[in-house]
């Protein structure tokens, strides 16, 4: 269609974009995959000085999707501050940059993006002494016109009445407000999936390649190819040795609060890491890579189980190793865990462990005989050890039941790492054989 769609309802303060048209021949906005260098940041003074219509009474320019860069340069009243190129969705783009462009009562750095079919995106970059106030102001103005799709590092609106898609990209020290032709249904879903996985978008609208696999893979120890258990060995001793080994490994490397095998630096925001995962650099002379950690874990743990345990626990970027936080929850209400017995089958050594939960007195029940002997104060988990290529390895640490016999649906590796033989409870008070420590 050749009719122009006015943006004045949505963007009342925008003198640059007085009207916007969408032609049937114009392509949907491309997704930026790489970008060239940008110019200097907008100063705080520029960004926090409101711009009124009377202060910026310049000739209104009508931008339309599909206009060429040359058409815009010949008509644009604002000073061209720079011209770059960028590869957008595999295609060469031209970026025209302008400074001190009034938009929504703010001075901005404006970038116009031109692809094969001409103008396909307009970005307004803003900073403020109060970024929370600036972001809230922009969010509120757009909410009056259309509902948001997702809010986080990037908030997206698809305004079907005006045939536009809008993004507000929060980059901590500045925000970028983007306007583009309405995304197709397929592109909208792809963008939503990317953002929901923790993906980030840079100031030009580029989807930053994720450095962490956000597809969670479950694990099962069933059907592992293994050799028979040599029952002439002291199988209980093997089990308890492995229980001690993995407690140290879990506590050292995959405990939810960090790890004892290294120090952590100050948290950083790392481009390419999912936004919901915090990142702190690992400081160690010996632990430099994820492979370094896996090599240590695999001394006692089956490699495929190690892969499962390590999901979203660490990341590598900029030549550094980072500990990630937020992928898993933490254990609350646990006093300690201990060994209560084992079974040996043809292909498994299965150790049984009790988890003592908190009581409701000042000592959380650790000195209360009634609490310590009540089976309902406990949950239970098993550690499975198998003979893989002549080496006895842990292949699972899995919850079994609660004290009342109901099934537990989650694994227990972090609980074992944090609380195994923590010596919190007065074990001399335990007489109930079902939960009495055996080692």
Tab-separated table of C-alpha atoms in Angstrom:
chain	number	residue	atom	x	y	z
A	1	UNK	CA	0.000	0.000	0.000
A	2	UNK	CA	1.175	3.578	-0.693
A	3	UNK	CA	-0.720	5.388	2.058
A	4	UNK	CA	1.371	6.966	4.789
A	5	UNK	CA	0.857	5.936	8.403
A	6	UNK	CA	1.211	8.799	10.847
A	7	UNK	CA	3.325	8.195	13.923
A	8	UNK	CA	2.225	11.387	15.624
A	9	UNK	CA	-0.149	9.500	17.946
A	10	UNK	CA	2.675	7.302	19.193
A	11	UNK	CA	5.681	9.614	18.871
A	12	UNK	CA	4.283	13.052	19.558
A	13	UNK	CA	7.676	14.564	20.306
A	14	UNK	CA	9.374	13.263	17.178
A	15	UNK	CA	9.994	16.003	14.602
A	16	UNK	CA	12.222	13.750	12.528
A	17	UNK	CA	9.616	11.089	11.881
A	18	UNK	CA	6.503	13.155	11.166
A	19	UNK	CA	5.075	10.453	8.913
A	20	UNK	CA	5.998	6.970	7.855
A	21	UNK	CA	4.838	5.013	4.854
A	22	UNK	CA	5.170	1.339	4.031
A	23	UNK	CA	5.274	0.210	0.413
A	24	UNK	CA	4.332	-3.285	-0.634
A	25	UNK	CA	7.776	-3.676	-2.199
A	26	UNK	CA	9.664	-2.846	1.000
A	27	UNK	CA	11.260	-5.773	2.766
A	28	UNK	CA	10.578	-6.568	6.424
A	29	UNK	CA	13.310	-5.231	8.715
A	30	UNK	CA	16.392	-7.426	8.617
A	31	UNK	CA	18.060	-8.763	11.735
A	32	UNK	CA	21.545	-7.334	12.270
A	33	UNK	CA	24.224	-9.961	12.680
A	34	UNK	CA	27.366	-7.788	12.764
A	35	UNK	CA	27.992	-4.080	13.024
A	36	UNK	CA	30.800	-1.615	12.412
A	37	UNK	CA	32.244	0.838	14.933
A	38	UNK	CA	29.962	3.503	16.415
A	39	UNK	CA	30.832	7.097	17.226
A	40	UNK	CA	31.141	8.649	20.685
A	41	UNK	CA	28.335	8.375	23.235
A	42	UNK	CA	25.687	11.060	23.663
A	43	UNK	CA	26.675	13.260	26.601
A	44	UNK	CA	24.536	13.300	29.720
A	45	UNK	CA	23.939	17.027	29.256
A	46	UNK	CA	22.538	16.462	25.775
A	47	UNK	CA	20.362	13.575	26.823
A	48	UNK	CA	18.812	15.153	29.897
A	49	UNK	CA	17.911	18.511	28.305
A	50	UNK	CA	14.252	18.347	27.233
A	51	UNK	CA	13.578	19.509	23.686
A	52	UNK	CA	10.360	21.409	23.014
A	53	UNK	CA	8.714	21.938	19.655
A	54	UNK	CA	9.566	25.627	19.772
A	55	UNK	CA	13.262	24.930	20.420
A	56	UNK	CA	13.530	22.620	17.432
A	57	UNK	CA	11.243	24.322	14.961
A	58	UNK	CA	12.818	22.906	11.833
A	59	UNK	CA	11.225	21.914	8.571
A	60	UNK	CA	9.386	18.628	9.056
A	61	UNK	CA	10.922	15.789	7.089
A	62	UNK	CA	8.772	12.893	5.894
A	63	UNK	CA	10.652	9.613	6.151
A	64	UNK	CA	9.272	6.596	4.394
A	65	UNK	CA	10.385	2.981	4.561
A	66	UNK	CA	12.337	2.221	1.426
A	67	UNK	CA	13.919	5.662	0.999
A	68	UNK	CA	17.547	5.534	-0.127
A	69	UNK	CA	20.416	6.961	1.893
A	70	UNK	CA	20.996	9.580	-0.796
A	71	UNK	CA	17.348	10.676	-0.684
A	72	UNK	CA	17.558	11.148	3.070
A	73	UNK	CA	20.908	12.977	2.964
A	74	UNK	CA	19.593	15.436	0.385
A	75	UNK	CA	16.528	16.313	2.483
A	76	UNK	CA	17.623	15.858	6.095
A	77	UNK	CA	17.944	19.170	8.030
A	78	UNK	CA	20.040	17.665	10.860
A	79	UNK	CA	23.825	17.484	10.700
A	80	UNK	CA	25.207	14.154	9.457
A	81	UNK	CA	27.672	13.021	12.131
A	82	UNK	CA	28.928	9.841	10.515
A	83	UNK	CA	28.332	7.135	7.926
A	84	UNK	CA	29.098	3.449	8.498
A	85	UNK	CA	28.412	0.113	6.883
A	86	UNK	CA	27.169	-3.049	8.550
A	87	UNK	CA	26.294	-6.558	7.460
A	88	UNK	CA	22.644	-7.072	8.353
A	89	UNK	CA	21.209	-10.570	7.957
A	90	UNK	CA	23.956	-11.368	5.478
A	91	UNK	CA	23.466	-8.159	3.471
A	92	UNK	CA	25.470	-4.947	3.305
A	93	UNK	CA	23.750	-2.008	4.998
A	94	UNK	CA	24.489	1.688	5.208
A	95	UNK	CA	24.122	3.486	8.547
A	96	UNK	CA	23.638	7.248	8.662
A	97	UNK	CA	24.231	8.781	12.099
A	98	UNK	CA	22.877	12.123	13.309
A	99	UNK	CA	23.330	13.842	16.674
A	100	UNK	CA	21.113	16.170	18.711
A	101	UNK	CA	17.930	14.891	17.078
A	102	UNK	CA	14.834	15.686	19.215
A	103	UNK	CA	12.729	12.633	20.041
A	104	UNK	CA	10.181	12.168	22.809
A	105	UNK	CA	11.378	15.325	24.580
A	106	UNK	CA	15.006	14.184	24.586
A	107	UNK	CA	18.054	14.961	22.467
A	108	UNK	CA	19.261	11.733	20.862
A	109	UNK	CA	21.810	10.183	18.566
A	110	UNK	CA	19.787	8.892	15.630
A	111	UNK	CA	20.926	6.081	13.314
A	112	UNK	CA	19.104	5.366	10.045
A	113	UNK	CA	19.638	1.851	8.639
A	114	UNK	CA	19.413	1.195	4.885
A	115	UNK	CA	19.332	-2.289	3.379
A	116	UNK	CA	18.736	-3.592	-0.139
A	117	UNK	CA	15.238	-2.132	-0.051
A	118	UNK	CA	16.174	1.185	1.509
A	119	UNK	CA	15.366	2.517	4.974
A	120	UNK	CA	14.283	-0.323	7.262
A	121	UNK	CA	15.088	0.797	10.820
A	122	UNK	CA	15.493	3.991	12.849
A	123	UNK	CA	17.371	3.934	16.166
A	124	UNK	CA	17.358	6.692	18.792
A	125	UNK	CA	20.117	6.460	21.399
A	126	UNK	CA	19.614	8.247	24.742
A	127	UNK	CA	21.460	8.583	28.057
A	128	UNK	CA	20.512	10.266	31.311
A	129	UNK	CA	21.753	10.947	34.826
A	130	UNK	CA	18.735	8.894	35.927
A	131	UNK	CA	18.496	5.889	33.602
A	132	UNK	CA	15.629	4.291	35.544
A	133	UNK	CA	13.545	7.445	35.173
A	134	UNK	CA	14.372	7.723	31.456
A	135	UNK	CA	13.466	4.085	30.763
A	136	UNK	CA	10.235	4.279	32.755
A	137	UNK	CA	9.265	7.461	30.891
A	138	UNK	CA	9.758	5.828	27.491
A	139	UNK	CA	7.960	2.642	28.534
A	140	UNK	CA	4.965	4.585	29.797
A	141	UNK	CA	4.654	6.614	26.604
A	142	UNK	CA	4.580	3.531	24.379
A	143	UNK	CA	2.291	1.554	26.689
A	144	UNK	CA	-0.410	4.125	26.049
A	145	UNK	CA	-0.518	2.991	22.431
A	146	UNK	CA	0.182	-0.758	22.395
A	147	UNK	CA	0.861	-3.696	24.712
A	148	UNK	CA	4.403	-4.936	25.263
A	149	UNK	CA	5.407	-8.430	24.176
A	150	UNK	CA	8.297	-8.980	26.595
A	151	UNK	CA	10.073	-6.746	29.048
A	152	UNK	CA	13.664	-7.230	30.151
A	153	UNK	CA	16.885	-6.075	28.529
A	154	UNK	CA	14.751	-5.582	25.399
A	155	UNK	CA	11.073	-4.637	25.388
A	156	UNK	CA	9.170	-5.204	22.150
A	157	UNK	CA	5.875	-3.883	20.834
A	158	UNK	CA	4.151	-4.897	17.568
A	159	UNK	CA	1.785	-2.059	16.678
A	160	UNK	CA	-0.537	-3.561	14.076
A	161	UNK	CA	-2.597	-0.363	13.859
A	162	UNK	CA	0.413	1.613	12.625
A	163	UNK	CA	2.246	-1.291	10.899
A	164	UNK	CA	5.394	-0.870	12.967
A	165	UNK	CA	7.483	-2.877	15.433
A	166	UNK	CA	9.131	-0.966	18.270
A	167	UNK	CA	11.991	-1.995	20.557
A	168	UNK	CA	13.333	-0.365	23.686
A	169	UNK	CA	16.821	-1.782	24.318
A	170	UNK	CA	18.224	-1.164	27.806
A	171	UNK	CA	22.024	-1.235	27.693
A	172	UNK	CA	22.652	-0.112	31.317
A	173	UNK	CA	24.426	3.175	30.529
A	174	UNK	CA	22.092	4.160	27.701
A	175	UNK	CA	18.904	3.077	25.984
A	176	UNK	CA	18.038	2.727	22.313
A	177	UNK	CA	14.515	3.242	21.000
A	178	UNK	CA	14.041	1.528	17.617
A	179	UNK	CA	11.252	1.789	15.052
A	180	UNK	CA	10.938	-0.519	12.041
A	181	UNK	CA	8.275	-1.923	9.679
A	182	UNK	CA	5.956	-4.422	11.354
A	183	UNK	CA	7.663	-7.814	11.703
A	184	UNK	CA	6.058	-10.843	10.121
A	185	UNK	CA	4.458	-13.403	12.445
A	186	UNK	CA	7.377	-15.776	11.888
A	187	UNK	CA	9.990	-13.100	12.661
A	188	UNK	CA	8.059	-12.094	15.775
A	189	UNK	CA	8.096	-15.657	17.092
A	190	UNK	CA	11.799	-16.095	16.330
A	191	UNK	CA	12.584	-12.852	18.163
A	192	UNK	CA	10.453	-13.876	21.136
A	193	UNK	CA	12.182	-17.275	21.353
A	194	UNK	CA	15.575	-15.561	21.234
A	195	UNK	CA	14.718	-13.083	23.981
A	196	UNK	CA	13.081	-15.721	26.178
A	197	UNK	CA	16.277	-17.786	25.970
A	198	UNK	CA	18.181	-14.857	27.492
A	199	UNK	CA	19.401	-13.371	24.226
A	200	UNK	CA	20.512	-9.754	24.018
A	201	UNK	CA	20.280	-7.129	21.314
A	202	UNK	CA	22.891	-4.428	20.754
A	203	UNK	CA	22.307	-0.745	20.059
A	204	UNK	CA	21.844	-1.267	16.318
A	205	UNK	CA	19.310	-4.054	16.808
A	206	UNK	CA	21.784	-6.897	16.287
A	207	UNK	CA	20.938	-10.206	17.907
A	208	UNK	CA	24.129	-10.967	19.833
A	209	UNK	CA	25.230	-14.555	19.326
A	210	UNK	CA	24.774	-16.518	22.542
A	211	UNK	CA	27.948	-18.084	23.917
A	212	UNK	CA	25.973	-20.388	26.222
A	213	UNK	CA	23.723	-23.219	25.091
A	214	UNK	CA	20.340	-22.378	26.632
A	215	UNK	CA	18.701	-25.642	25.538
A	216	UNK	CA	18.554	-27.699	28.705
A	217	UNK	CA	19.332	-31.410	28.175
A	218	UNK	CA	18.019	-33.900	30.702
A	219	UNK	CA	20.021	-36.893	31.811
A	220	UNK	CA	19.324	-40.523	32.634
A	221	UNK	CA	21.748	-43.133	33.933
A	222	UNK	CA	19.638	-45.944	32.527
A	223	UNK	CA	21.172	-48.061	29.780
A	224	UNK	CA	24.788	-46.990	30.290
A	225	UNK	CA	27.232	-49.450	28.755
A	226	UNK	CA	29.286	-50.765	31.649
A	227	UNK	CA	31.195	-53.795	32.922
A	228	UNK	CA	29.939	-56.001	35.759
A	229	UNK	CA	30.655	-55.005	39.342
A	230	UNK	CA	33.489	-57.067	40.834
A	231	UNK	CA	31.750	-58.242	43.995
A	232	UNK	CA	34.985	-59.602	45.457
A	233	UNK	CA	35.958	-55.978	46.080
A	234	UNK	CA	34.864	-53.952	49.113
A	235	UNK	CA	31.981	-52.275	47.302
A	236	UNK	CA	30.898	-50.202	50.302
A	237	UNK	CA	34.415	-48.789	50.580
A	238	UNK	CA	34.374	-47.893	46.865
A	239	UNK	CA	31.034	-46.152	47.313
A	240	UNK	CA	32.115	-44.132	50.347
A	241	UNK	CA	35.341	-43.100	48.644
A	242	UNK	CA	33.343	-41.848	45.669
A	243	UNK	CA	30.876	-40.074	47.990
A	244	UNK	CA	33.792	-38.183	49.541
A	245	UNK	CA	35.375	-37.442	46.153
A	246	UNK	CA	32.245	-36.032	44.557
A	247	UNK	CA	31.399	-34.012	47.670
A	248	UNK	CA	34.713	-32.207	47.235
A	249	UNK	CA	34.246	-31.873	43.471
A	250	UNK	CA	30.675	-30.588	43.738
A	251	UNK	CA	31.640	-28.183	46.500
A	252	UNK	CA	34.733	-27.084	44.605
A	253	UNK	CA	33.227	-26.577	41.162
A	254	UNK	CA	29.424	-26.762	40.895
A	255	UNK	CA	28.061	-25.639	44.228
A	256	UNK	CA	25.289	-23.121	43.566
A	257	UNK	CA	27.051	-20.256	45.365
A	258	UNK	CA	30.334	-20.614	43.446
A	259	UNK	CA	33.064	-23.073	44.337
A	260	UNK	CA	35.974	-23.593	46.714
A	261	UNK	CA	38.519	-24.546	44.040
A	262	UNK	CA	39.145	-20.943	42.941
A	263	UNK	CA	38.399	-17.308	43.726
A	264	UNK	CA	35.812	-15.173	41.967
A	265	UNK	CA	36.276	-11.648	40.690
A	266	UNK	CA	33.648	-8.927	40.638
A	267	UNK	CA	30.501	-9.750	38.609
A	268	UNK	CA	30.552	-8.552	35.006
A	269	UNK	CA	28.019	-8.158	32.240
A	270	UNK	CA	29.401	-10.272	29.409
A	271	UNK	CA	28.070	-9.809	25.904
A	272	UNK	CA	26.811	-13.142	24.628
A	273	UNK	CA	25.890	-14.596	28.019
A	274	UNK	CA	22.122	-14.952	28.642
A	275	UNK	CA	20.811	-11.940	30.551
A	276	UNK	CA	19.350	-14.067	33.371
A	277	UNK	CA	22.735	-15.617	34.218
A	278	UNK	CA	25.100	-13.545	36.337
A	279	UNK	CA	28.800	-13.900	35.473
A	280	UNK	CA	31.918	-13.550	37.638
A	281	UNK	CA	35.447	-14.254	36.363
A	282	UNK	CA	37.273	-17.277	37.780
A	283	UNK	CA	40.619	-16.351	39.320
A	284	UNK	CA	42.951	-19.338	39.364
A	285	UNK	CA	46.413	-20.308	38.158
A	286	UNK	CA	45.204	-23.836	37.344
A	287	UNK	CA	41.559	-23.469	36.303
A	288	UNK	CA	41.500	-21.566	33.019
A	289	UNK	CA	38.868	-23.307	30.891
A	290	UNK	CA	35.732	-25.438	31.111
A	291	UNK	CA	37.872	-28.342	29.891
A	292	UNK	CA	40.102	-27.919	32.962
A	293	UNK	CA	37.085	-28.398	35.216
A	294	UNK	CA	35.682	-31.352	33.293
A	295	UNK	CA	39.020	-33.153	33.408
A	296	UNK	CA	38.925	-32.954	37.203
A	297	UNK	CA	35.287	-33.983	37.507
A	298	UNK	CA	35.792	-36.950	35.208
A	299	UNK	CA	38.267	-38.533	37.608
A	300	UNK	CA	35.245	-39.614	39.659
A	301	UNK	CA	32.210	-38.886	37.466
A	302	UNK	CA	30.969	-40.441	34.217
A	303	UNK	CA	31.646	-37.960	31.399
A	304	UNK	CA	28.052	-37.715	30.154
A	305	UNK	CA	26.889	-37.036	33.696
A	306	UNK	CA	29.572	-34.346	33.969
A	307	UNK	CA	28.182	-32.721	30.815
A	308	UNK	CA	24.738	-32.656	32.419
A	309	UNK	CA	26.026	-31.217	35.696
A	310	UNK	CA	27.990	-28.497	33.904
A	311	UNK	CA	25.076	-27.116	31.888
A	312	UNK	CA	24.968	-23.307	32.193
A	313	UNK	CA	27.391	-23.421	35.120
A	314	UNK	CA	30.337	-21.814	33.320
A	315	UNK	CA	31.046	-19.755	30.233
A	316	UNK	CA	34.101	-18.649	28.285
A	317	UNK	CA	34.453	-15.203	26.725
A	318	UNK	CA	37.218	-12.711	26.012
A	319	UNK	CA	39.835	-15.336	26.855
A	320	UNK	CA	38.473	-15.732	30.388
A	321	UNK	CA	36.498	-18.358	32.307
A	322	UNK	CA	33.329	-17.183	34.079
A	323	UNK	CA	31.202	-18.760	36.785
A	324	UNK	CA	27.531	-18.303	35.974
A	325	UNK	CA	24.765	-17.940	38.504
A	326	UNK	CA	21.009	-18.339	38.278
A	327	UNK	CA	20.710	-21.511	36.188
A	328	UNK	CA	19.696	-23.594	39.198
A	329	UNK	CA	18.079	-22.884	42.538
A	330	UNK	CA	19.641	-23.171	45.969
A	331	UNK	CA	19.044	-25.667	48.752
A	332	UNK	CA	17.107	-24.236	51.680
A	333	UNK	CA	16.041	-25.887	54.889
A	334	UNK	CA	18.760	-28.598	54.949
A	335	UNK	CA	20.934	-29.331	58.008
A	336	UNK	CA	23.157	-32.065	56.583
A	337	UNK	CA	23.203	-35.440	54.802
A	338	UNK	CA	24.781	-38.794	55.654
A	339	UNK	CA	25.169	-42.381	54.458
A	340	UNK	CA	22.613	-44.979	55.631
A	341	UNK	CA	23.456	-48.096	53.566
A	342	UNK	CA	23.991	-49.571	50.104
A	343	UNK	CA	22.939	-52.310	47.695
A	344	UNK	CA	25.104	-54.063	45.104
A	345	UNK	CA	23.638	-55.415	41.860
A	346	UNK	CA	25.363	-56.992	38.885
A	347	UNK	CA	26.094	-53.619	37.297
A	348	UNK	CA	25.628	-51.018	40.067
A	349	UNK	CA	26.700	-50.043	43.550
A	350	UNK	CA	23.806	-47.988	44.923
A	351	UNK	CA	24.431	-45.932	48.034
A	352	UNK	CA	21.534	-44.596	50.113
A	353	UNK	CA	21.724	-41.229	51.870
A	354	UNK	CA	19.457	-39.294	54.224
A	355	UNK	CA	18.878	-35.533	54.124
A	356	UNK	CA	17.958	-33.963	57.464
A	357	UNK	CA	15.649	-30.976	57.061
A	358	UNK	CA	15.261	-28.036	59.417
A	359	UNK	CA	13.302	-28.277	62.608
A	360	UNK	CA	11.315	-25.385	64.030
A	361	UNK	CA	13.402	-24.626	67.147
A	362	UNK	CA	16.344	-22.269	67.583
A	363	UNK	CA	18.844	-24.981	66.561
A	364	UNK	CA	16.768	-26.095	63.534
A	365	UNK	CA	16.240	-29.452	65.242
A	366	UNK	CA	19.875	-30.613	65.184
A	367	UNK	CA	19.803	-31.340	68.948
A	368	UNK	CA	16.173	-32.391	69.156
A	369	UNK	CA	15.814	-36.174	69.483
A	370	UNK	CA	12.169	-36.142	68.381
A	371	UNK	CA	13.058	-34.250	65.200
A	372	UNK	CA	16.124	-36.390	64.517
A	373	UNK	CA	14.172	-39.660	64.840
A	374	UNK	CA	11.066	-38.589	62.914
A	375	UNK	CA	11.328	-40.030	59.398
A	376	UNK	CA	9.204	-37.161	58.129
A	377	UNK	CA	12.126	-34.850	58.943
A	378	UNK	CA	14.040	-36.455	56.063
A	379	UNK	CA	14.350	-36.827	52.332
A	380	UNK	CA	16.462	-39.507	50.671
A	381	UNK	CA	18.741	-39.804	47.666
A	382	UNK	CA	20.919	-42.458	46.014
A	383	UNK	CA	24.417	-42.302	44.570
A	384	UNK	CA	24.979	-44.791	41.747
A	385	UNK	CA	28.489	-46.072	40.969
A	386	UNK	CA	29.211	-48.206	37.889
A	387	UNK	CA	32.231	-49.940	36.379
A	388	UNK	CA	32.942	-48.140	33.106
A	389	UNK	CA	35.962	-49.485	31.282
A	390	UNK	CA	37.460	-50.832	34.500
A	391	UNK	CA	37.047	-47.525	36.338
A	392	UNK	CA	34.420	-47.050	39.054
A	393	UNK	CA	32.584	-43.796	38.360
A	394	UNK	CA	29.539	-42.009	39.746
A	395	UNK	CA	26.788	-42.045	37.128
A	396	UNK	CA	23.979	-40.382	39.119
A	397	UNK	CA	23.034	-38.588	42.342
A	398	UNK	CA	19.260	-38.757	42.390
A	399	UNK	CA	16.476	-38.088	44.875
A	400	UNK	CA	14.312	-41.107	45.722
A	401	UNK	CA	11.582	-40.378	48.295
A	402	UNK	CA	10.529	-38.116	51.113
A	403	UNK	CA	9.988	-39.494	54.572
A	404	UNK	CA	6.330	-40.210	53.815
A	405	UNK	CA	7.316	-42.301	50.788
A	406	UNK	CA	6.325	-39.825	48.067
A	407	UNK	CA	8.718	-39.612	45.124
A	408	UNK	CA	11.282	-36.824	44.728
A	409	UNK	CA	11.482	-35.505	41.151
A	410	UNK	CA	14.923	-33.861	41.143
A	411	UNK	CA	18.621	-34.608	41.386
A	412	UNK	CA	20.657	-34.102	44.531
A	413	UNK	CA	24.227	-33.347	43.475
A	414	UNK	CA	24.300	-29.832	44.964
A	415	UNK	CA	22.779	-30.982	48.234
A	416	UNK	CA	25.437	-33.699	48.503
A	417	UNK	CA	28.185	-31.205	47.736
A	418	UNK	CA	26.990	-28.660	50.286
A	419	UNK	CA	25.851	-30.776	53.227
A	420	UNK	CA	27.309	-34.319	53.143
A	421	UNK	CA	28.808	-35.128	56.559
A	422	UNK	CA	28.545	-31.482	57.567
A	423	UNK	CA	28.389	-32.558	61.256
A	424	UNK	CA	25.548	-30.208	62.086
A	425	UNK	CA	23.378	-32.782	63.896
A	426	UNK	CA	23.958	-34.580	67.185
A	427	UNK	CA	24.002	-38.068	65.679
A	428	UNK	CA	24.266	-39.725	69.104
A	429	UNK	CA	20.570	-38.947	69.582
A	430	UNK	CA	19.495	-40.927	66.495
A	431	UNK	CA	18.054	-44.361	67.273
A	432	UNK	CA	15.698	-44.793	64.290
A	433	UNK	CA	17.450	-47.437	62.120
A	434	UNK	CA	15.793	-46.085	58.969
A	435	UNK	CA	17.812	-42.870	59.220
A	436	UNK	CA	20.718	-43.823	61.478
A	437	UNK	CA	24.134	-42.902	60.002
A	438	UNK	CA	26.220	-45.934	58.969
A	439	UNK	CA	29.526	-44.148	58.514
